[in-house]
Short mmCIF file of C-alpha atoms in Angstrom, two decimals:
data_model
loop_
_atom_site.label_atom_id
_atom_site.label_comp_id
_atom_site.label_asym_id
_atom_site.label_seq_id
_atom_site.Cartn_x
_atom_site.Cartn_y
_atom_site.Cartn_z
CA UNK A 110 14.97 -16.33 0.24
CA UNK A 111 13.84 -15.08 3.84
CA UNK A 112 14.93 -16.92 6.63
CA UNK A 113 12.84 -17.17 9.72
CA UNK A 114 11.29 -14.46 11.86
CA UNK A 115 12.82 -12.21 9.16
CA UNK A 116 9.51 -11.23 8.25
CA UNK A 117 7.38 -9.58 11.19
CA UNK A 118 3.67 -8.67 10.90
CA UNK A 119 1.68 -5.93 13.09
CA UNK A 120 -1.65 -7.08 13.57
CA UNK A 121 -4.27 -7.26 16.25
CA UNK A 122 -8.05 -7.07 16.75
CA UNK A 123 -8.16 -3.44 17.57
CA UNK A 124 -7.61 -2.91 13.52
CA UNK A 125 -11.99 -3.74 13.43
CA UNK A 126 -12.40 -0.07 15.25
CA UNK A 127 -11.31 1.72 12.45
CA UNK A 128 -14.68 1.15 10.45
CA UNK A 129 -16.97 4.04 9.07
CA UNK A 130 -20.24 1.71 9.40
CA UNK A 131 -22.23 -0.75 7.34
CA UNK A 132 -22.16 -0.20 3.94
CA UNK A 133 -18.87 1.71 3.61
CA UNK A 134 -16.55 0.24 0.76
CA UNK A 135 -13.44 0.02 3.30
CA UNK A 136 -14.27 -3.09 5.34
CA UNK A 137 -12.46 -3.53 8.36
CA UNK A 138 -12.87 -7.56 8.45
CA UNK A 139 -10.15 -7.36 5.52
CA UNK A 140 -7.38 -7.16 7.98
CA UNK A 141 -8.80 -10.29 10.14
CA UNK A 142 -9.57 -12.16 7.55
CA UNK A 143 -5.97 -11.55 6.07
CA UNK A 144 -4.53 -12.44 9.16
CA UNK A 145 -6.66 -15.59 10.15
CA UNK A 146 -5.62 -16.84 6.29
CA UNK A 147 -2.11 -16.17 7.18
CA UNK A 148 -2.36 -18.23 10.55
CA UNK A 149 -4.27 -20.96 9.18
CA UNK A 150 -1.54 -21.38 6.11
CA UNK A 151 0.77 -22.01 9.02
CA UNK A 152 2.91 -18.92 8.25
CA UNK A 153 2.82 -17.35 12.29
CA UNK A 154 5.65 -19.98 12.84
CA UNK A 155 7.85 -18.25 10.19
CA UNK A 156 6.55 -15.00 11.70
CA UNK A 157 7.37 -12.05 14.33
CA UNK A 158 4.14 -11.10 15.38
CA UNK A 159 3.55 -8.08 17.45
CA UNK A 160 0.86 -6.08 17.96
CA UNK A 161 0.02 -2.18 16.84
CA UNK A 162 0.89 0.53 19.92
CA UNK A 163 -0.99 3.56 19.57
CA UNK A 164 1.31 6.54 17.97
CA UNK A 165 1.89 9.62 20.32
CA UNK A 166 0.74 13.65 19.62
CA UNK A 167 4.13 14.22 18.98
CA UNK A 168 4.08 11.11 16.03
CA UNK A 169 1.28 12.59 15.01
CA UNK A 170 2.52 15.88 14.59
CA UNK A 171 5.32 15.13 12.04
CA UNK A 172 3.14 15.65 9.37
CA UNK A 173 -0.46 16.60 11.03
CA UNK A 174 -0.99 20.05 12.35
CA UNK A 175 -2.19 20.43 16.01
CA UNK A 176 -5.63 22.00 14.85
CA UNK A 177 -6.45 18.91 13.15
CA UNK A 178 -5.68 16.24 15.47
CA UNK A 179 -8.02 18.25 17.67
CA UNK A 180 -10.27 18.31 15.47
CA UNK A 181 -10.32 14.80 14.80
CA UNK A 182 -9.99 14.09 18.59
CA UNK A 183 -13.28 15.94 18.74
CA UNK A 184 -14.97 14.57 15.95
CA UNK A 185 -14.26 11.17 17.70
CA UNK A 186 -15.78 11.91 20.82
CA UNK A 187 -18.89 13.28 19.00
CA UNK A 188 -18.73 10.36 17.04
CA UNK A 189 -20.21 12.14 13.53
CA UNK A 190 -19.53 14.70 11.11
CA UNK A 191 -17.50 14.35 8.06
CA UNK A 192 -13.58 14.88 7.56
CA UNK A 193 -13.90 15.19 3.70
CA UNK A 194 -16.65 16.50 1.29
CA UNK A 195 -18.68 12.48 1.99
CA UNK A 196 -15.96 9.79 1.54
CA UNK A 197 -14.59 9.64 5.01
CA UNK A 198 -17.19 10.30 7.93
CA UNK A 199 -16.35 10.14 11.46
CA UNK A 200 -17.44 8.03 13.77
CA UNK A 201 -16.67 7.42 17.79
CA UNK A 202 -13.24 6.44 18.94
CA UNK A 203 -11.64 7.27 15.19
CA UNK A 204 -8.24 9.36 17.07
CA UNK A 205 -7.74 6.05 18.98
CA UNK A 206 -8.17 3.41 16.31
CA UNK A 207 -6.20 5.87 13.32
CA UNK A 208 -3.43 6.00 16.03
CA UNK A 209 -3.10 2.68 16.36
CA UNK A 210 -2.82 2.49 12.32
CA UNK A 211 0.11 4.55 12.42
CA UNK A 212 1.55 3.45 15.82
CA UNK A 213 1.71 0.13 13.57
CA UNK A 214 3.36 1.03 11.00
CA UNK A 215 6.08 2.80 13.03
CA UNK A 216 5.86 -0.58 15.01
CA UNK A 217 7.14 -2.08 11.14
CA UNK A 218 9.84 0.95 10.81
CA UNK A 219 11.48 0.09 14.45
CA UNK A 220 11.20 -3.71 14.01
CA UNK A 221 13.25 -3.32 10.43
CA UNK A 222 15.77 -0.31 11.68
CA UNK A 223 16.29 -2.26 15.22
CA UNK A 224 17.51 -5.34 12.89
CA UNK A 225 14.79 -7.33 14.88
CA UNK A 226 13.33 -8.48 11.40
CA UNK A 227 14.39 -7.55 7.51
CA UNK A 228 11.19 -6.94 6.43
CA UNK A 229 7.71 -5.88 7.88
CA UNK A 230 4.04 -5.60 6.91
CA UNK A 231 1.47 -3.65 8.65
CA UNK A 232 -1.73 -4.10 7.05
CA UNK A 233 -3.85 -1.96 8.49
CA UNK A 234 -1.16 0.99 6.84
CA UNK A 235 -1.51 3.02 3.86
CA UNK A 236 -3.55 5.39 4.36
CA UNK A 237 -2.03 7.76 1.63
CA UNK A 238 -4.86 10.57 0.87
CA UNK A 239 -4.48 12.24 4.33
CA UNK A 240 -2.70 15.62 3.92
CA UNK A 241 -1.67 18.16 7.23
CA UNK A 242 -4.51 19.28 8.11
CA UNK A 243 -7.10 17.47 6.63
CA UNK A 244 -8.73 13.59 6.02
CA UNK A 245 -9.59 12.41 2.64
CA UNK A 246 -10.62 9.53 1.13
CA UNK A 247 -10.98 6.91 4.00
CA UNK A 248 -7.80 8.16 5.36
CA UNK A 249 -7.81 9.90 8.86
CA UNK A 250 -3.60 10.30 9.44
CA UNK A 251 -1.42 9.68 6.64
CA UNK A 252 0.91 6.87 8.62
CA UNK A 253 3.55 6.33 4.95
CA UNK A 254 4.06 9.97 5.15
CA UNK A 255 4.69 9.91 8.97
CA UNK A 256 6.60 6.96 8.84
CA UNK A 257 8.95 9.01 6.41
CA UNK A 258 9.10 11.41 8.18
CA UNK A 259 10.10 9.13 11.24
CA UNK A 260 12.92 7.39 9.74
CA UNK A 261 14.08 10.90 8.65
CA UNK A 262 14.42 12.57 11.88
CA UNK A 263 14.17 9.76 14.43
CA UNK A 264 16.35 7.31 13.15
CA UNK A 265 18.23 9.67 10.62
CA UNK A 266 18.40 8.01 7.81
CA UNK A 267 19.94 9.73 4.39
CA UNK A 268 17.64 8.66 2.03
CA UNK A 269 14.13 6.88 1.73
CA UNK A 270 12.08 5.23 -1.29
CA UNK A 271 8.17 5.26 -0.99
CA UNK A 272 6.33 3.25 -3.73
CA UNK A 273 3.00 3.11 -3.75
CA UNK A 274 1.25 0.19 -5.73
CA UNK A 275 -2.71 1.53 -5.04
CA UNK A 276 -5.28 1.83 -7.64
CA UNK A 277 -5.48 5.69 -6.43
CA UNK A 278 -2.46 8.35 -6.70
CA UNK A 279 -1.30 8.64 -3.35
CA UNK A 280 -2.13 12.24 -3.41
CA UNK A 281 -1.58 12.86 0.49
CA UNK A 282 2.09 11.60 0.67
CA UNK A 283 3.31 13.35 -2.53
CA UNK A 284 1.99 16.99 -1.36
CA UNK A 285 3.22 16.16 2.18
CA UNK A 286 6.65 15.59 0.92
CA UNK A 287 6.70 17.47 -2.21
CA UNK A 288 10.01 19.22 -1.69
CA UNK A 289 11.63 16.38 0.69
CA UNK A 290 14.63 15.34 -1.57
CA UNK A 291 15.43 12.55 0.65
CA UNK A 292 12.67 10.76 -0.05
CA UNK A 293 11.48 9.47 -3.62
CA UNK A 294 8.31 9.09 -3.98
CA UNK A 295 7.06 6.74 -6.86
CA UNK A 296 3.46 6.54 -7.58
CA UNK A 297 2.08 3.60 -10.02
CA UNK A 298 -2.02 3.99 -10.59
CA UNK A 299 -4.82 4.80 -12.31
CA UNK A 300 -4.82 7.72 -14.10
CA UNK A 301 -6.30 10.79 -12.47
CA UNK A 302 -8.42 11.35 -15.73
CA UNK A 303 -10.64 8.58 -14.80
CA UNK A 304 -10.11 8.03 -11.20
CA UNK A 305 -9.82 9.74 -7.66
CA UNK A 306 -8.35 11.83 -6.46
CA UNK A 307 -8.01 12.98 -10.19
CA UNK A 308 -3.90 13.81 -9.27
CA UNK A 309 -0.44 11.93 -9.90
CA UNK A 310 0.06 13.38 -13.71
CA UNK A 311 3.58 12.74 -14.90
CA UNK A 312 4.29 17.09 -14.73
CA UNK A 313 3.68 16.82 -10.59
CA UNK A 314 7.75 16.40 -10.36
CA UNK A 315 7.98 17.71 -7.02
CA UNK A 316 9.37 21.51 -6.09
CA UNK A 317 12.06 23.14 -4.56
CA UNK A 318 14.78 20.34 -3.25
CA UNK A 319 12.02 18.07 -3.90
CA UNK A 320 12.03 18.69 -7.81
CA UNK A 321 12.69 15.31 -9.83
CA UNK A 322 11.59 13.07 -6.43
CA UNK A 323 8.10 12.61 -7.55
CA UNK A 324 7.63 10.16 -9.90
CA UNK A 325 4.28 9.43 -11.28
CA UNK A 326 3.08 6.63 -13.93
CA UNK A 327 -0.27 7.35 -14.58
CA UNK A 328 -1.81 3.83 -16.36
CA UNK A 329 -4.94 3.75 -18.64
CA UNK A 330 -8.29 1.80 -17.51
CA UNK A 331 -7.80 -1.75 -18.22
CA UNK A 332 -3.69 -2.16 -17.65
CA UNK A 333 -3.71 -5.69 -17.45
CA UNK A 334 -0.42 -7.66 -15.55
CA UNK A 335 1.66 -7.96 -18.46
CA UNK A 336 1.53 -4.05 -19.07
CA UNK A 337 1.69 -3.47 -15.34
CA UNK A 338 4.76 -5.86 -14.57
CA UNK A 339 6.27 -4.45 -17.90
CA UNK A 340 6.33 -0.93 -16.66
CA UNK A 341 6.79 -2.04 -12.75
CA UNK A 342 10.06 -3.52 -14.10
CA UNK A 343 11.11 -0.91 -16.21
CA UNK A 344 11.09 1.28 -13.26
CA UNK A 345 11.55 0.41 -10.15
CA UNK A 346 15.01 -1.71 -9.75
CA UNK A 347 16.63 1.24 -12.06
CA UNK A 348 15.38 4.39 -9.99
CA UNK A 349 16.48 1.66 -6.61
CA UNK A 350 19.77 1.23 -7.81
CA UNK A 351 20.37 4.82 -8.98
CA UNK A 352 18.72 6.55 -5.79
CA UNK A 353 20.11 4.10 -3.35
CA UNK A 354 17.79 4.49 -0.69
CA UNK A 355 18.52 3.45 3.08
CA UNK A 356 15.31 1.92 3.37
CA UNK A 357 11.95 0.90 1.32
CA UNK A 358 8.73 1.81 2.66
CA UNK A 359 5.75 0.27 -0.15
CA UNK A 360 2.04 1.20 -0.20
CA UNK A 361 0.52 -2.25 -1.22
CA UNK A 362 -3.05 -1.49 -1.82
CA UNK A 363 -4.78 -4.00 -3.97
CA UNK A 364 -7.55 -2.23 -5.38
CA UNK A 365 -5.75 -2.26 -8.62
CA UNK A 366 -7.58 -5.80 -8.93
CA UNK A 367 -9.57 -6.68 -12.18
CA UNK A 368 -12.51 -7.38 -9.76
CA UNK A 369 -12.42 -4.54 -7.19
CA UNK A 370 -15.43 -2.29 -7.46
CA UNK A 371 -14.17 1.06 -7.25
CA UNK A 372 -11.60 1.08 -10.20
CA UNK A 373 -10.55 0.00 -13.59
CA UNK A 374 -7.41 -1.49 -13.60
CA UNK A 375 -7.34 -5.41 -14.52
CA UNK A 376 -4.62 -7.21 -12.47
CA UNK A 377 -5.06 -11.02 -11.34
CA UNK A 378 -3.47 -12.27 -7.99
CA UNK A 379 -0.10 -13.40 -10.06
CA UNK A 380 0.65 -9.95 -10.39
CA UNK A 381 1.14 -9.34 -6.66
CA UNK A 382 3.30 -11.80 -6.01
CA UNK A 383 5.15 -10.98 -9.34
CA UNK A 384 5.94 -7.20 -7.37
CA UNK A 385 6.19 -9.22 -4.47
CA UNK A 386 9.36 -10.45 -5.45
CA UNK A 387 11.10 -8.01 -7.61
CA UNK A 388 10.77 -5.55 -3.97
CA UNK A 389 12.04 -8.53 -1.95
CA UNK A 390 15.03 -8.56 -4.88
CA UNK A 391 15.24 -4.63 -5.25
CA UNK A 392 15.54 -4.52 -1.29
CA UNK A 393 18.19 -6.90 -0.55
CA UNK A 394 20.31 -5.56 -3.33
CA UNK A 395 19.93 -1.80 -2.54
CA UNK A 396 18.76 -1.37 0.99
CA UNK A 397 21.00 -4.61 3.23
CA UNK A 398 17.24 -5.85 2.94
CA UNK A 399 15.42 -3.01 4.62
CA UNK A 400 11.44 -3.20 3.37
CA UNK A 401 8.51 -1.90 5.14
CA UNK A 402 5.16 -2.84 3.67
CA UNK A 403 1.94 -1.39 4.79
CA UNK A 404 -1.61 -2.38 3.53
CA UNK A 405 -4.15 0.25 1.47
CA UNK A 406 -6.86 -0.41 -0.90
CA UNK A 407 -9.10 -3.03 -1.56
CA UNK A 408 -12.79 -3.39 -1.69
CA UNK A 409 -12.85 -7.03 -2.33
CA UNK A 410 -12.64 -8.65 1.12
CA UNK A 411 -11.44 -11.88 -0.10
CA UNK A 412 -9.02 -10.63 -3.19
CA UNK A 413 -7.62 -8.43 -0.11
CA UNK A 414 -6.73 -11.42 2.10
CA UNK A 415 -5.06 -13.19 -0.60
CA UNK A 416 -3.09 -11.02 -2.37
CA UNK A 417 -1.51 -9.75 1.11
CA UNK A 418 -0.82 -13.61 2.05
CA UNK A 419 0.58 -14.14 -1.26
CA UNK A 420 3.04 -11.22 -1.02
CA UNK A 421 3.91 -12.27 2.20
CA UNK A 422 4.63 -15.41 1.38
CA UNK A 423 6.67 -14.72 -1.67
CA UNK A 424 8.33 -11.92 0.60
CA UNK A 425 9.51 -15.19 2.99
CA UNK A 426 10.30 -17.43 -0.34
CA UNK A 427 7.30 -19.85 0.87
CA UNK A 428 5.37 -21.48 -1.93
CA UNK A 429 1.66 -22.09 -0.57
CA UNK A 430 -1.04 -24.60 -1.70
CA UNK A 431 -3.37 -23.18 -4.01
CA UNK A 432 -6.12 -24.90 -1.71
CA UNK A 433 -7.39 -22.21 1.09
CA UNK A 434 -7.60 -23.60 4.22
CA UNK A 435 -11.14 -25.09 4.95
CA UNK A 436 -11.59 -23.36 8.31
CA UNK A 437 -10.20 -19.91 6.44
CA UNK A 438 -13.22 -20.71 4.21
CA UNK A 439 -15.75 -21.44 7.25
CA UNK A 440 -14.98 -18.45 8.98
CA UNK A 441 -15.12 -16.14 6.11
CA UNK A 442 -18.86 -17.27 5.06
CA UNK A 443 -19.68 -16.99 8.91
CA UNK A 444 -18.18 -13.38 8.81
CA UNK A 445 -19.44 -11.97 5.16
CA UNK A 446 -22.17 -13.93 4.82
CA UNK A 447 -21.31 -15.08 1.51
CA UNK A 448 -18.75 -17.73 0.13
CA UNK A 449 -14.96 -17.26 -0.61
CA UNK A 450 -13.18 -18.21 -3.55
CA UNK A 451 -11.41 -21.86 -3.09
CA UNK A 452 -8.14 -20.99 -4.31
CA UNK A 453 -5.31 -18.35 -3.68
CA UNK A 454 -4.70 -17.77 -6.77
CA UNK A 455 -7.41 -16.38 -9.42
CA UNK A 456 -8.88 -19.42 -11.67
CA UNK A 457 -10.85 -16.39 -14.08
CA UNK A 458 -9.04 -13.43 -15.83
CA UNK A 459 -10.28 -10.34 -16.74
CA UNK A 460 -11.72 -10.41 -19.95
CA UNK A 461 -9.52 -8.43 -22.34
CA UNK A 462 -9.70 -8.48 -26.32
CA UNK A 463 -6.52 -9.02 -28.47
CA UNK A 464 -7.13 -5.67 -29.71
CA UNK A 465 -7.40 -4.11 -26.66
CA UNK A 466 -4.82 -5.77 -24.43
CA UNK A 467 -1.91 -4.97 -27.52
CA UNK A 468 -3.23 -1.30 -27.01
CA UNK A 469 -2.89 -0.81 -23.62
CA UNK A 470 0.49 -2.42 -24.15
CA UNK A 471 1.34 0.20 -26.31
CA UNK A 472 0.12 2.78 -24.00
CA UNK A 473 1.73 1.68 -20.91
CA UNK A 474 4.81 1.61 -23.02
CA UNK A 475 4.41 4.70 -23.94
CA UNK A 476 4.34 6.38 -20.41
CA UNK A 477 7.25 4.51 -19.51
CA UNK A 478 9.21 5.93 -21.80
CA UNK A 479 7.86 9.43 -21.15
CA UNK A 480 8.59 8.90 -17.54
CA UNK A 481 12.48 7.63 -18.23
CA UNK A 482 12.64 10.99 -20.54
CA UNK A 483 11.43 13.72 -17.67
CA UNK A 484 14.22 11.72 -14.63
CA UNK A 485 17.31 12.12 -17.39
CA UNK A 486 19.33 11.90 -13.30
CA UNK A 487 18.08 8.13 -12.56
CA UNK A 488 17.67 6.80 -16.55
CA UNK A 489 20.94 7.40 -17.93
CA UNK A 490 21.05 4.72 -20.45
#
């Protein structure tokens, strides 16, 4: 269990600029929201709190290219264009509020290497499809890679494990640090056959040094939380233990939800705080504790807010009321115009046949057995 303030959060207000307009799938109230659920639950007492600085050019630069943080700075000013071939348009002030994104997820990286907390979250994080020199997929700077890249050569650490739990292959990070053999990179989503960015096969290994620090577990449409937990467990604490990583940095995007509109996956809220706990476990066995979390998917306003709150909670061994808060539920109909579920946790379940969900069982099985077979270095036994 956590004790208190060993869990700090980087949140403010300044999170709403980053918003490509009405009617764009990535809603920036999702942060808010998460964060007024967390304050009403009474969890800022057990908190650090601090608030996202904005990340320098020279941040910036670790993994960006100077031509396109112009270019973005100049897109920004114009305030429209497009970064990507539709998914990601600009719009004014977008180098000021993407800085912030990463400035707060370094803000998690300092508070965690400085020993001021264990474990942090930034939410607004996880912006995984940015590559060097280019946006994609909602994603204007690719802060996990940076943040890497940070703990690398600013606070030189040996080794660091990214895993990223989003519906969508982090396609940005793995290219970015394709041949970085300090840093293993494991992937769990969708598979690319059905899903963007249509990447994250089990062959993409890595290169160079890098080769055998990419680890990819492509899942079929449906994966419900028994197959997802089954293969989460079958992989994670083994590759932790054998890799030994300084510090975790996870991708938590929950767009791997059986309700989220943009993907095919089938997990219910137990799941996340399932993964919630095995990381907070993994962590304090391998790392002294050392876990970064930053946010990512979700297109589901409300399944966003309480997933995050649950891992959070779970991450600071609190047990919450299933109940939301009333004035949680007040402010989110005044915000989205529409009415919140009552509970944290999910009262329906994705609708799965007995036929099906032994299937995708045997699937997910299946890849997790192909993926122990191609890393012979971390599954010995």
């Amino acid at each position: 269990m956590s004790s208190l303030q060993d869990v700090g959060v980087i949140y403010s207000d300044v999170y709403l600029n980053y918003n490509f307009g009405r009617g764009h799938p990535l809603n920036p109230y999702r942060y808010k929201l998460f964060f007024d659920l967390i304050k009403h639950y009474g969890l800022l007492d057990k908190l650090k709190h601090i608030e996202p600085r904005m990340a320098s050019e020279g941040e910036l630069r670790l993994l960006h290219t100077q031509e396109y943080i112009d270019r973005v700075k100049k897109l920004s000013e114009r305030g429209y264009g497009m970064l990507d071939f539709g998914d990601t348009p600009a719009f004014k002030g977008m180098f000021e509020a993407s800085s912030y994104i990463v400035g707060g997820t370094l803000n998690a990286v300092d508070l965690v290497m400085n020993g001021e907390c264990a474990h942090a979250f930034n939410p607004g994080g996880g912006h995984h499809h940015a590559a060097s020199d280019r946006g994609a997929g909602f994603c204007i700077f690719n802060d996990v890679a940076i943040a890497v890249r940070y703990l690398l050569e600013k606070w030189k650490v040996k080794k660091v494990m990214v895993i990223d739990i989003d519906v969508h292959h982090g396609d940005g990070t793995q290219w970015s640090l394709y041949s970085e053999p300090k840093a293993l990179k494991v992937d769990f989503h969708e598979s690319g056959m059905y899903l963007y960015p249509g990447t994250g096969f089990m062959d993409e290994m890595g290169e160079g040094d890098g080769y055998g620090f990419m680890v990819n577990v492509p899942l079929p449409p449906r994966t419900h939380d028994d197959a997802y937990l089954y293969a989460f467990k079958e992989i994670v604490p083994i590759l932790a233990e054998e890799f030994k990583p300084d510090i975790i940095v996870q991708q938590c995007g929950v767009d791997t939800h059986f309700e989220d509109p943009l993907a095919h996956l089938a997990l219910t809220t137990r799941a996340y705080a399932e993964i919630a706990e095995i990381m907070h476990e993994v962590a304090h066995k391998v790392t002294n504790g050392k876990y970064v979390m930053v946010g990512g998917g979700g297109y589901n306003v409300e399944t966003v807010a309480r997933a995050w709150t649950i891992m959070v909670s779970r991450v600071l061994g609190i047990e919450l009321p299933d109940e939301l808060p009333k004035e949680w539920i007040e402010e989110f109909k005044s915000l989205m115009g529409y009415e919140p579920p009552k509970t944290l946790y999910d009262k329906s379940k994705p609708f799965i046949s007995e036929g099906t969900w032994r299937s995708i069982m045997a699937d997910v099985e299946q890849v997790v057995k192909e993926v122990k077979k191609r890393f012979p270095r971390f599954f010995k036994r």
